[in-house]
Amino acid sequence: MKIIQLRTDFSFAGRFMVMALMFLASCSSSGGGDDEPTPEVDQEAPTVPTGLTAENITQTTARLSWDAATDNVGVQNYAIYQDGVYLTSSGQLFYALEDLEPGTTYSYQVLAIDQAGNESPLSTVLELTTMGSITAELQYESGNIDTYLRNLIDNVPGSGQDGYTAPVDAQLELWEAVVGHMLNDQISEAVAKSAELNYQITEFTDDTLSPNQVFYILAEYDSAKTNYWGIYVFSATPESEDLILMAPHIKYDTNTGYEAAYSFRNNVAKALLLSSAHRCNSDTETECSGTTSACGSSGAYRISDLAHNTDSAFQRTTEVIATSLPNTVFVQLHGFGKGDNDPDVIMSNGTDETPDTDYASLIRDALLEEDASLTFKIAHIDTDWTRLRGFTNTQGRFINSSPDPCGTSATETSGRFIHIEQARPKLRQDASGWTKMSNALGNVF
């Protein structure tokens, strides 16, 4: 009996100890939970994205952009809806649309999504219509090309109208191909590709010249202009085959477009490059170096200022011609307001170096034969002169082999770029002054 009693007592004590240990373990476990409270779940949705806009609209592409939404933790990405149906997501504040149908209207909305997956309401609806299909056919005109170009120049939009749109990389690559075809007399190929960019090519016969001359004009589709990248003219049989005339500020530098077109026709130069929007047409600033007060207070150049922007059809045309035709010389015409102590003409090759063939000095000498009263400053000769020298001109920088035409002035000169600033009275005012410039260029080239 004693043995049995002892076993019963031991069994009771063991059970008591087990229960005590379980109680202690339970207390320990619940106490740890008090030290680490359960984190709160983010249930706050981001704000609605605003400012949804579309740019660079072509027949098949467009670029959407919008303003950033805000969130208590952080926005992770944006969902894009096309015609009310989810299309894709973007971690940026923009998205490039592709494979659209020509002449079609689409509606777009975006919403913001935070890191917890909370979604904002959809933005307001943006409707965009792609450009209609352009018939890729060569157009034909005849008459006086100077008169024809003057009409195009007269219809160029002015300052602050915000019509100019910057081409994207894919468009610039296509543009480069168009210019290459033009230089190689592959007109049919150029016509087909230019239509994709809303541009047409017109074969213009100037039957007022003897012998008649044929020119090819690359200009935006007249009834639906959307880009304003410039007007480009190429001679089929140039007489001054190394002369390229340029006027990037045809609305700001009064009459320089007329003067360039006049000189181009009279000399049947190789090519003519004209802007087709005021240099201050867009409010968007370019990233290229330099400042100007042309658009108001001193600030960065605008993307519509084609002399100071590397991401442009004007720049790409220059690059293709300069590379393909290494003997060409680019004469760029500008204008300035003459002060009491200023000369009539300020010329530069884009550097303060003197090239082997000094076209600036040759043009000066030829202009003096036309008008002996003209006064000059030439940057690489009058080295104390520091104004209006064209050192920030991106075409000049490229032609002079700058490693970064957008941000770095050239340190050596090729001699192939001539930047001419002209006071108005003696040269830019009217045809009598344009004749002086035209004759001087004809004597040099």
Short mmCIF file of C-alpha atoms in Angstrom, two decimals:
data_model
loop_
_atom_site.label_atom_id
_atom_site.label_comp_id
_atom_site.label_asym_id
_atom_site.label_seq_id
_atom_site.Cartn_x
_atom_site.Cartn_y
_atom_site.Cartn_z
CA MET A 1 0.00 0.00 0.00
CA LYS A 2 2.82 2.43 0.73
CA ILE A 3 4.37 1.88 -2.66
CA ILE A 4 1.09 2.61 -4.43
CA GLN A 5 0.58 5.77 -2.39
CA LEU A 6 3.99 7.09 -3.28
CA ARG A 7 3.35 6.62 -7.05
CA THR A 8 0.04 8.44 -6.75
CA ASP A 9 1.71 11.41 -5.02
CA PHE A 10 4.49 11.57 -7.63
CA SER A 11 2.04 11.52 -10.48
CA PHE A 12 0.10 14.44 -9.01
CA ALA A 13 3.25 16.47 -8.47
CA GLY A 14 4.39 15.87 -12.06
CA ARG A 15 1.10 16.97 -13.43
CA PHE A 16 1.30 20.12 -11.31
CA MET A 17 4.75 20.96 -12.61
CA VAL A 18 3.72 20.49 -16.22
CA MET A 19 0.72 22.75 -15.77
CA ALA A 20 2.90 25.38 -14.10
CA LEU A 21 5.41 25.35 -16.94
CA MET A 22 2.64 25.68 -19.53
CA PHE A 23 1.23 28.66 -17.64
CA LEU A 24 4.60 30.35 -17.52
CA ALA A 25 5.17 29.72 -21.23
CA SER A 26 1.78 31.18 -22.00
CA CYS A 27 2.51 34.28 -19.96
CA SER A 28 5.90 34.69 -21.65
CA SER A 29 4.34 34.41 -25.13
CA SER A 30 1.60 36.96 -24.52
CA GLY A 31 4.06 39.38 -22.94
CA GLY A 32 6.23 39.39 -26.13
CA GLY A 33 3.22 40.53 -28.19
CA ASP A 34 2.91 43.63 -26.02
CA ASP A 35 6.50 44.62 -26.93
CA GLU A 36 5.87 44.50 -30.79
CA PRO A 37 2.46 45.95 -31.71
CA THR A 38 0.92 44.87 -35.01
CA PRO A 39 1.79 47.47 -37.74
CA GLU A 40 -1.06 49.52 -39.26
CA VAL A 41 -2.08 48.67 -42.83
CA ASP A 42 -1.77 51.56 -45.36
CA GLN A 43 -5.28 52.16 -46.63
CA GLU A 44 -4.82 55.72 -47.92
CA ALA A 45 -5.07 56.05 -51.71
CA PRO A 46 -2.90 58.46 -53.73
CA THR A 47 -4.32 61.68 -55.12
CA VAL A 48 -5.68 61.78 -58.65
CA PRO A 49 -2.98 62.51 -61.30
CA THR A 50 -3.57 65.85 -63.03
CA GLY A 51 -2.28 67.65 -66.11
CA LEU A 52 -2.67 64.76 -68.55
CA THR A 53 -1.55 65.99 -71.98
CA ALA A 54 -0.50 64.56 -75.35
CA GLU A 55 2.44 65.76 -77.48
CA ASN A 56 4.27 64.72 -80.66
CA ILE A 57 1.08 63.35 -82.19
CA THR A 58 1.69 61.67 -85.54
CA GLN A 59 -0.30 59.21 -87.63
CA THR A 60 0.63 56.26 -85.41
CA THR A 61 2.38 57.61 -82.29
CA ALA A 62 1.95 60.13 -79.47
CA ARG A 63 3.50 60.91 -76.09
CA LEU A 64 1.38 61.12 -72.95
CA SER A 65 2.60 63.03 -69.88
CA TRP A 66 1.04 64.02 -66.56
CA ASP A 67 1.82 65.65 -63.23
CA ALA A 68 2.85 63.52 -60.25
CA ALA A 69 0.24 62.31 -57.74
CA THR A 70 0.98 62.46 -54.01
CA ASP A 71 0.65 59.74 -51.35
CA ASN A 72 1.26 59.39 -47.60
CA VAL A 73 3.84 56.63 -48.26
CA GLY A 74 4.79 56.95 -51.93
CA VAL A 75 3.43 56.40 -55.43
CA GLN A 76 4.83 53.27 -57.05
CA ASN A 77 3.52 53.54 -60.62
CA TYR A 78 0.71 54.75 -62.86
CA ALA A 79 -1.89 52.71 -64.74
CA ILE A 80 -2.86 54.00 -68.18
CA TYR A 81 -6.30 53.39 -69.65
CA GLN A 82 -7.15 53.66 -73.34
CA ASP A 83 -10.82 54.03 -74.22
CA GLY A 84 -11.74 52.90 -70.70
CA VAL A 85 -9.67 49.70 -70.86
CA TYR A 86 -6.40 49.13 -68.99
CA LEU A 87 -3.49 49.51 -71.42
CA THR A 88 -0.24 49.41 -69.44
CA SER A 89 1.64 50.79 -66.44
CA SER A 90 4.50 53.25 -66.21
CA GLY A 91 6.87 54.12 -63.40
CA GLN A 92 7.53 57.50 -65.08
CA LEU A 93 5.40 60.58 -65.62
CA PHE A 94 5.11 59.87 -69.34
CA TYR A 95 4.42 57.07 -71.80
CA ALA A 96 5.10 56.75 -75.55
CA LEU A 97 2.10 55.42 -77.43
CA GLU A 98 2.73 53.34 -80.54
CA ASP A 99 0.78 51.39 -83.18
CA LEU A 100 -2.12 53.84 -83.24
CA GLU A 101 -4.42 54.11 -86.24
CA PRO A 102 -4.18 57.21 -88.48
CA GLY A 103 -7.07 59.65 -88.24
CA THR A 104 -8.48 57.99 -85.10
CA THR A 105 -9.67 59.56 -81.83
CA TYR A 106 -8.63 57.87 -78.58
CA SER A 107 -9.46 58.69 -74.95
CA TYR A 108 -6.90 58.30 -72.14
CA GLN A 109 -6.93 58.36 -68.34
CA VAL A 110 -4.31 57.53 -65.72
CA LEU A 111 -4.50 56.54 -62.06
CA ALA A 112 -1.80 56.34 -59.40
CA ILE A 113 -0.96 53.20 -57.40
CA ASP A 114 0.97 53.27 -54.13
CA GLN A 115 3.26 50.64 -52.60
CA ALA A 116 0.38 48.99 -50.75
CA GLY A 117 -1.65 48.64 -53.95
CA ASN A 118 -4.09 51.45 -53.17
CA GLU A 119 -5.40 53.10 -56.34
CA SER A 120 -6.43 56.69 -56.90
CA PRO A 121 -9.54 57.54 -58.90
CA LEU A 122 -9.02 57.88 -62.64
CA SER A 123 -7.88 61.24 -63.99
CA THR A 124 -10.05 63.37 -66.21
CA VAL A 125 -10.38 62.09 -69.76
CA LEU A 126 -7.95 63.30 -72.43
CA GLU A 127 -8.95 62.85 -76.06
CA LEU A 128 -6.38 62.86 -78.84
CA THR A 129 -6.79 62.38 -82.56
CA THR A 130 -3.94 61.00 -84.63
CA MET A 131 -3.08 62.65 -87.90
CA GLY A 132 -4.89 61.36 -90.92
CA SER A 133 -3.11 59.40 -93.59
CA ILE A 134 -1.14 61.60 -95.96
CA THR A 135 -0.90 60.49 -99.54
CA ALA A 136 2.78 59.89 -100.15
CA GLU A 137 2.91 61.56 -103.55
CA LEU A 138 5.35 64.04 -105.01
CA GLN A 139 3.71 67.45 -105.46
CA TYR A 140 4.41 69.78 -108.39
CA GLU A 141 4.57 73.58 -108.56
CA SER A 142 6.17 76.17 -110.84
CA GLY A 143 6.84 79.90 -110.93
CA ASN A 144 9.34 81.98 -108.96
CA ILE A 145 10.67 79.99 -106.00
CA ASP A 146 11.53 83.17 -104.11
CA THR A 147 7.86 84.21 -104.22
CA TYR A 148 6.75 80.71 -103.24
CA LEU A 149 9.08 80.59 -100.22
CA ARG A 150 8.09 84.08 -99.10
CA ASN A 151 4.51 82.85 -98.83
CA LEU A 152 5.63 79.95 -96.61
CA ILE A 153 7.68 82.35 -94.47
CA ASP A 154 4.74 84.73 -94.05
CA ASN A 155 2.62 81.93 -92.54
CA VAL A 156 5.13 80.91 -89.86
CA PRO A 157 3.61 81.14 -86.33
CA GLY A 158 4.91 83.76 -83.95
CA SER A 159 6.17 84.02 -80.39
CA GLY A 160 4.35 82.26 -77.55
CA GLN A 161 1.92 80.34 -79.76
CA ASP A 162 3.29 76.99 -78.55
CA GLY A 163 2.95 75.16 -81.87
CA TYR A 164 6.48 73.79 -82.11
CA THR A 165 6.90 70.22 -80.86
CA ALA A 166 10.26 68.56 -80.30
CA PRO A 167 10.84 65.42 -82.37
CA VAL A 168 11.58 62.19 -80.51
CA ASP A 169 14.56 59.97 -81.34
CA ALA A 170 12.64 57.68 -83.69
CA GLN A 171 11.38 60.66 -85.67
CA LEU A 172 14.86 62.13 -85.94
CA GLU A 173 16.18 58.82 -87.25
CA LEU A 174 13.47 58.79 -89.90
CA TRP A 175 14.19 62.45 -90.71
CA GLU A 176 17.86 61.62 -91.18
CA ALA A 177 16.87 58.97 -93.72
CA VAL A 178 14.69 61.48 -95.59
CA VAL A 179 17.54 63.99 -95.90
CA GLY A 180 19.91 61.23 -96.99
CA HIS A 181 17.53 60.25 -99.77
CA MET A 182 17.20 63.88 -100.86
CA LEU A 183 20.97 64.26 -101.15
CA ASN A 184 21.22 61.02 -103.12
CA ASP A 185 18.44 62.06 -105.52
CA GLN A 186 16.22 59.23 -104.23
CA ILE A 187 13.12 61.38 -104.31
CA SER A 188 10.53 58.57 -104.27
CA GLU A 189 12.04 57.10 -101.11
CA ALA A 190 12.17 60.54 -99.49
CA VAL A 191 8.52 61.19 -100.36
CA ALA A 192 7.38 57.93 -98.75
CA LYS A 193 9.31 58.47 -95.51
CA SER A 194 8.52 62.18 -95.15
CA ALA A 195 4.78 61.43 -95.23
CA GLU A 196 5.20 59.46 -92.00
CA LEU A 197 6.38 62.72 -90.39
CA ASN A 198 3.53 64.85 -91.79
CA TYR A 199 5.86 66.35 -94.42
CA GLN A 200 5.49 66.63 -98.18
CA ILE A 201 8.00 67.09 -100.96
CA THR A 202 7.23 69.49 -103.79
CA GLU A 203 9.15 69.49 -107.04
CA PHE A 204 9.30 73.19 -107.90
CA THR A 205 10.36 74.36 -111.34
CA ASP A 206 11.49 77.98 -111.35
CA ASP A 207 10.58 78.94 -114.91
CA THR A 208 11.64 82.55 -114.31
CA LEU A 209 15.30 81.51 -114.25
CA SER A 210 17.25 80.86 -117.42
CA PRO A 211 17.87 78.05 -117.74
CA ASN A 212 14.95 76.81 -115.68
CA GLN A 213 15.94 75.30 -112.34
CA VAL A 214 14.32 72.45 -110.39
CA PHE A 215 14.17 72.51 -106.60
CA TYR A 216 12.78 70.05 -104.06
CA ILE A 217 10.97 71.65 -101.12
CA LEU A 218 10.52 69.63 -97.93
CA ALA A 219 7.77 71.33 -95.91
CA GLU A 220 5.08 70.27 -93.49
CA TYR A 221 1.71 69.18 -94.85
CA ASP A 222 0.02 72.52 -95.37
CA SER A 223 -3.53 71.75 -94.21
CA ALA A 224 -2.58 70.07 -90.92
CA LYS A 225 0.64 71.47 -89.46
CA THR A 226 1.55 69.99 -86.09
CA ASN A 227 5.34 70.08 -85.70
CA TYR A 228 6.88 73.21 -87.30
CA TRP A 229 10.31 71.64 -87.70
CA GLY A 230 11.43 73.86 -90.56
CA ILE A 231 11.40 74.34 -94.33
CA TYR A 232 14.18 72.70 -96.36
CA VAL A 233 14.99 73.23 -100.04
CA PHE A 234 17.46 71.32 -102.23
CA SER A 235 18.65 72.21 -105.73
CA ALA A 236 18.50 69.45 -108.31
CA THR A 237 21.40 70.99 -110.27
CA PRO A 238 23.14 73.53 -107.98
CA GLU A 239 25.43 76.16 -109.44
CA SER A 240 26.99 77.06 -106.08
CA GLU A 241 27.19 73.41 -105.04
CA ASP A 242 29.21 74.01 -101.85
CA LEU A 243 26.98 76.78 -100.46
CA ILE A 244 24.41 75.94 -97.79
CA LEU A 245 22.28 78.90 -96.64
CA MET A 246 20.57 78.92 -93.25
CA ALA A 247 18.15 81.23 -91.43
CA PRO A 248 17.06 79.80 -88.06
CA HIS A 249 15.34 82.97 -86.74
CA ILE A 250 13.19 84.10 -89.65
CA LYS A 251 10.52 85.71 -87.42
CA TYR A 252 12.81 87.25 -84.80
CA ASP A 253 15.68 88.44 -87.02
CA THR A 254 13.54 90.48 -89.39
CA ASN A 255 13.85 89.69 -93.11
CA THR A 256 16.61 87.08 -92.71
CA GLY A 257 14.30 84.44 -94.16
CA TYR A 258 13.58 86.60 -97.19
CA GLU A 259 17.28 87.42 -97.56
CA ALA A 260 18.28 83.74 -97.37
CA ALA A 261 15.64 82.65 -99.91
CA TYR A 262 16.62 85.51 -102.24
CA SER A 263 20.33 84.63 -102.05
CA PHE A 264 19.57 80.93 -102.44
CA ARG A 265 17.63 81.43 -105.66
CA ASN A 266 20.03 83.92 -107.21
CA ASN A 267 23.03 81.66 -106.63
CA VAL A 268 21.20 78.32 -107.07
CA ALA A 269 22.91 77.12 -103.91
CA LYS A 270 22.97 73.50 -102.83
CA ALA A 271 20.46 73.78 -99.98
CA LEU A 272 18.43 76.21 -97.91
CA LEU A 273 17.43 75.62 -94.28
CA LEU A 274 14.71 77.83 -92.76
CA SER A 275 12.94 77.69 -89.42
CA SER A 276 9.13 77.50 -89.52
CA ALA A 277 8.30 78.91 -86.08
CA HIS A 278 9.41 81.91 -84.05
CA ARG A 279 12.43 81.16 -81.84
CA CYS A 280 10.22 81.91 -78.78
CA ASN A 281 7.22 79.94 -80.07
CA SER A 282 7.56 77.31 -77.33
CA ASP A 283 7.85 77.96 -73.60
CA THR A 284 9.87 74.77 -73.07
CA GLU A 285 13.57 75.35 -72.46
CA THR A 286 16.35 73.46 -74.19
CA GLU A 287 19.10 71.81 -72.15
CA CYS A 288 21.82 73.26 -74.37
CA SER A 289 24.23 75.79 -72.86
CA GLY A 290 23.92 79.53 -73.14
CA THR A 291 21.36 82.17 -72.26
CA THR A 292 19.40 84.81 -74.13
CA SER A 293 17.01 87.66 -73.44
CA ALA A 294 15.31 87.23 -76.81
CA CYS A 295 12.15 85.85 -75.19
CA GLY A 296 11.99 88.32 -72.29
CA SER A 297 14.18 88.16 -69.21
CA SER A 298 17.51 86.40 -69.60
CA GLY A 299 17.16 82.64 -69.52
CA ALA A 300 17.81 79.37 -71.31
CA TYR A 301 17.12 78.97 -75.02
CA ARG A 302 13.73 77.56 -76.04
CA ILE A 303 13.37 74.28 -77.94
CA SER A 304 11.90 76.29 -80.83
CA ASP A 305 15.19 78.21 -81.10
CA LEU A 306 16.73 76.01 -83.79
CA ALA A 307 20.18 77.60 -83.60
CA HIS A 308 20.55 76.40 -80.02
CA ASN A 309 18.96 72.97 -79.89
CA THR A 310 20.54 69.68 -80.94
CA ASP A 311 17.28 67.69 -80.77
CA SER A 312 15.77 69.20 -83.90
CA ALA A 313 15.26 68.43 -87.57
CA PHE A 314 17.25 71.60 -88.35
CA GLN A 315 20.28 70.23 -86.48
CA ARG A 316 19.93 66.75 -87.94
CA THR A 317 19.71 68.14 -91.48
CA THR A 318 22.91 70.09 -90.86
CA GLU A 319 24.66 67.00 -89.55
CA VAL A 320 23.66 64.83 -92.52
CA ILE A 321 24.73 67.43 -95.10
CA ALA A 322 27.99 68.26 -93.31
CA THR A 323 28.92 64.59 -93.05
CA SER A 324 27.78 63.52 -96.53
CA LEU A 325 29.18 66.55 -98.38
CA PRO A 326 32.51 67.43 -96.70
CA ASN A 327 33.24 70.41 -98.97
CA THR A 328 30.06 72.32 -98.14
CA VAL A 329 30.18 75.63 -96.27
CA PHE A 330 27.24 76.72 -94.09
CA VAL A 331 26.42 80.44 -94.06
CA GLN A 332 23.93 81.31 -91.33
CA LEU A 333 22.19 84.68 -91.53
CA HIS A 334 21.13 86.57 -88.39
CA GLY A 335 20.20 90.11 -87.42
CA PHE A 336 20.83 92.42 -84.47
CA GLY A 337 19.86 95.87 -83.24
CA LYS A 338 22.77 98.19 -83.93
CA GLY A 339 24.03 100.34 -81.08
CA ASP A 340 26.01 103.56 -81.47
CA ASN A 341 29.38 101.82 -81.24
CA ASP A 342 28.45 98.66 -83.13
CA PRO A 343 29.61 97.72 -86.63
CA ASP A 344 27.20 96.93 -89.45
CA VAL A 345 28.29 93.29 -89.60
CA ILE A 346 29.61 90.86 -86.98
CA MET A 347 31.03 87.61 -88.36
CA SER A 348 32.43 84.47 -86.79
CA ASN A 349 33.32 80.92 -87.68
CA GLY A 350 32.09 79.82 -84.25
CA THR A 351 35.55 79.96 -82.65
CA ASP A 352 38.38 82.43 -82.14
CA GLU A 353 40.69 80.37 -84.41
CA THR A 354 41.63 81.32 -87.97
CA PRO A 355 40.98 78.53 -90.53
CA ASP A 356 43.17 77.76 -93.54
CA THR A 357 40.48 79.14 -95.84
CA ASP A 358 38.96 82.12 -94.07
CA TYR A 359 35.48 82.45 -95.62
CA ALA A 360 34.49 85.14 -93.13
CA SER A 361 37.22 87.43 -94.42
CA LEU A 362 36.42 86.53 -98.02
CA ILE A 363 32.74 87.41 -97.53
CA ARG A 364 33.74 90.67 -95.81
CA ASP A 365 35.92 91.65 -98.74
CA ALA A 366 33.14 90.76 -101.21
CA LEU A 367 30.60 92.80 -99.21
CA LEU A 368 32.94 95.80 -99.20
CA GLU A 369 32.98 95.64 -102.99
CA GLU A 370 29.17 95.95 -102.87
CA ASP A 371 29.13 98.69 -100.22
CA ALA A 372 32.38 100.31 -99.10
CA SER A 373 30.62 102.04 -96.17
CA LEU A 374 30.01 98.76 -94.30
CA THR A 375 31.89 98.25 -91.04
CA PHE A 376 32.85 94.86 -89.60
CA LYS A 377 33.97 92.85 -86.61
CA ILE A 378 35.31 89.34 -87.16
CA ALA A 379 35.66 87.30 -83.97
CA HIS A 380 38.91 85.51 -84.79
CA ILE A 381 40.53 88.73 -86.01
CA ASP A 382 39.03 91.27 -83.59
CA THR A 383 39.63 89.06 -80.57
CA ASP A 384 38.60 91.77 -78.08
CA TRP A 385 35.07 91.64 -79.52
CA THR A 386 32.88 89.32 -77.39
CA ARG A 387 29.27 89.84 -78.51
CA LEU A 388 27.12 87.87 -80.98
CA ARG A 389 29.90 85.50 -82.03
CA GLY A 390 27.81 82.35 -82.38
CA PHE A 391 29.92 80.28 -80.00
CA THR A 392 26.78 78.65 -78.52
CA ASN A 393 25.31 77.88 -81.95
CA THR A 394 24.80 74.11 -82.02
CA GLN A 395 25.16 73.78 -85.80
CA GLY A 396 28.48 75.63 -85.64
CA ARG A 397 29.65 73.50 -82.76
CA PHE A 398 28.92 70.31 -84.71
CA ILE A 399 30.56 71.53 -87.91
CA ASN A 400 33.61 72.54 -85.84
CA SER A 401 33.78 69.05 -84.25
CA SER A 402 32.73 69.91 -80.71
CA PRO A 403 32.56 66.69 -78.64
CA ASP A 404 29.20 67.90 -77.27
CA PRO A 405 27.43 70.39 -79.58
CA CYS A 406 24.70 70.94 -77.01
CA GLY A 407 26.96 71.85 -74.13
CA THR A 408 30.48 72.63 -75.30
CA SER A 409 31.82 75.33 -77.62
CA ALA A 410 34.33 74.22 -80.23
CA THR A 411 38.02 74.92 -79.67
CA GLU A 412 39.12 74.37 -83.28
CA THR A 413 37.55 75.49 -86.52
CA SER A 414 36.83 73.58 -89.71
CA GLY A 415 36.27 76.89 -91.51
CA ARG A 416 32.95 75.52 -92.85
CA PHE A 417 30.58 77.50 -90.61
CA ILE A 418 30.06 81.25 -91.01
CA HIS A 419 27.80 83.09 -88.57
CA ILE A 420 26.75 86.52 -89.88
CA GLU A 421 24.99 89.08 -87.68
CA GLN A 422 23.66 92.05 -89.66
CA ALA A 423 22.34 95.43 -88.65
CA ARG A 424 19.11 96.15 -90.43
CA PRO A 425 19.54 99.37 -92.46
CA LYS A 426 22.27 98.43 -94.96
CA LEU A 427 21.68 94.72 -95.50
CA ARG A 428 18.42 93.33 -94.06
CA GLN A 429 16.04 96.18 -94.77
CA ASP A 430 14.92 95.29 -98.29
CA ALA A 431 15.92 93.73 -101.60
CA SER A 432 18.64 96.33 -102.21
CA GLY A 433 20.46 95.04 -99.14
CA TRP A 434 19.71 91.39 -99.91
CA THR A 435 21.28 91.92 -103.32
CA LYS A 436 24.54 92.99 -101.65
CA MET A 437 24.64 89.78 -99.61
CA SER A 438 23.58 87.63 -102.57
CA ASN A 439 26.24 89.10 -104.84
CA ALA A 440 28.95 88.77 -102.21
CA LEU A 441 28.12 85.10 -101.63
CA GLY A 442 28.07 84.52 -105.38
CA ASN A 443 31.54 86.04 -105.71
CA VAL A 444 32.93 83.81 -102.94
CA PHE A 445 31.16 80.58 -103.82
#
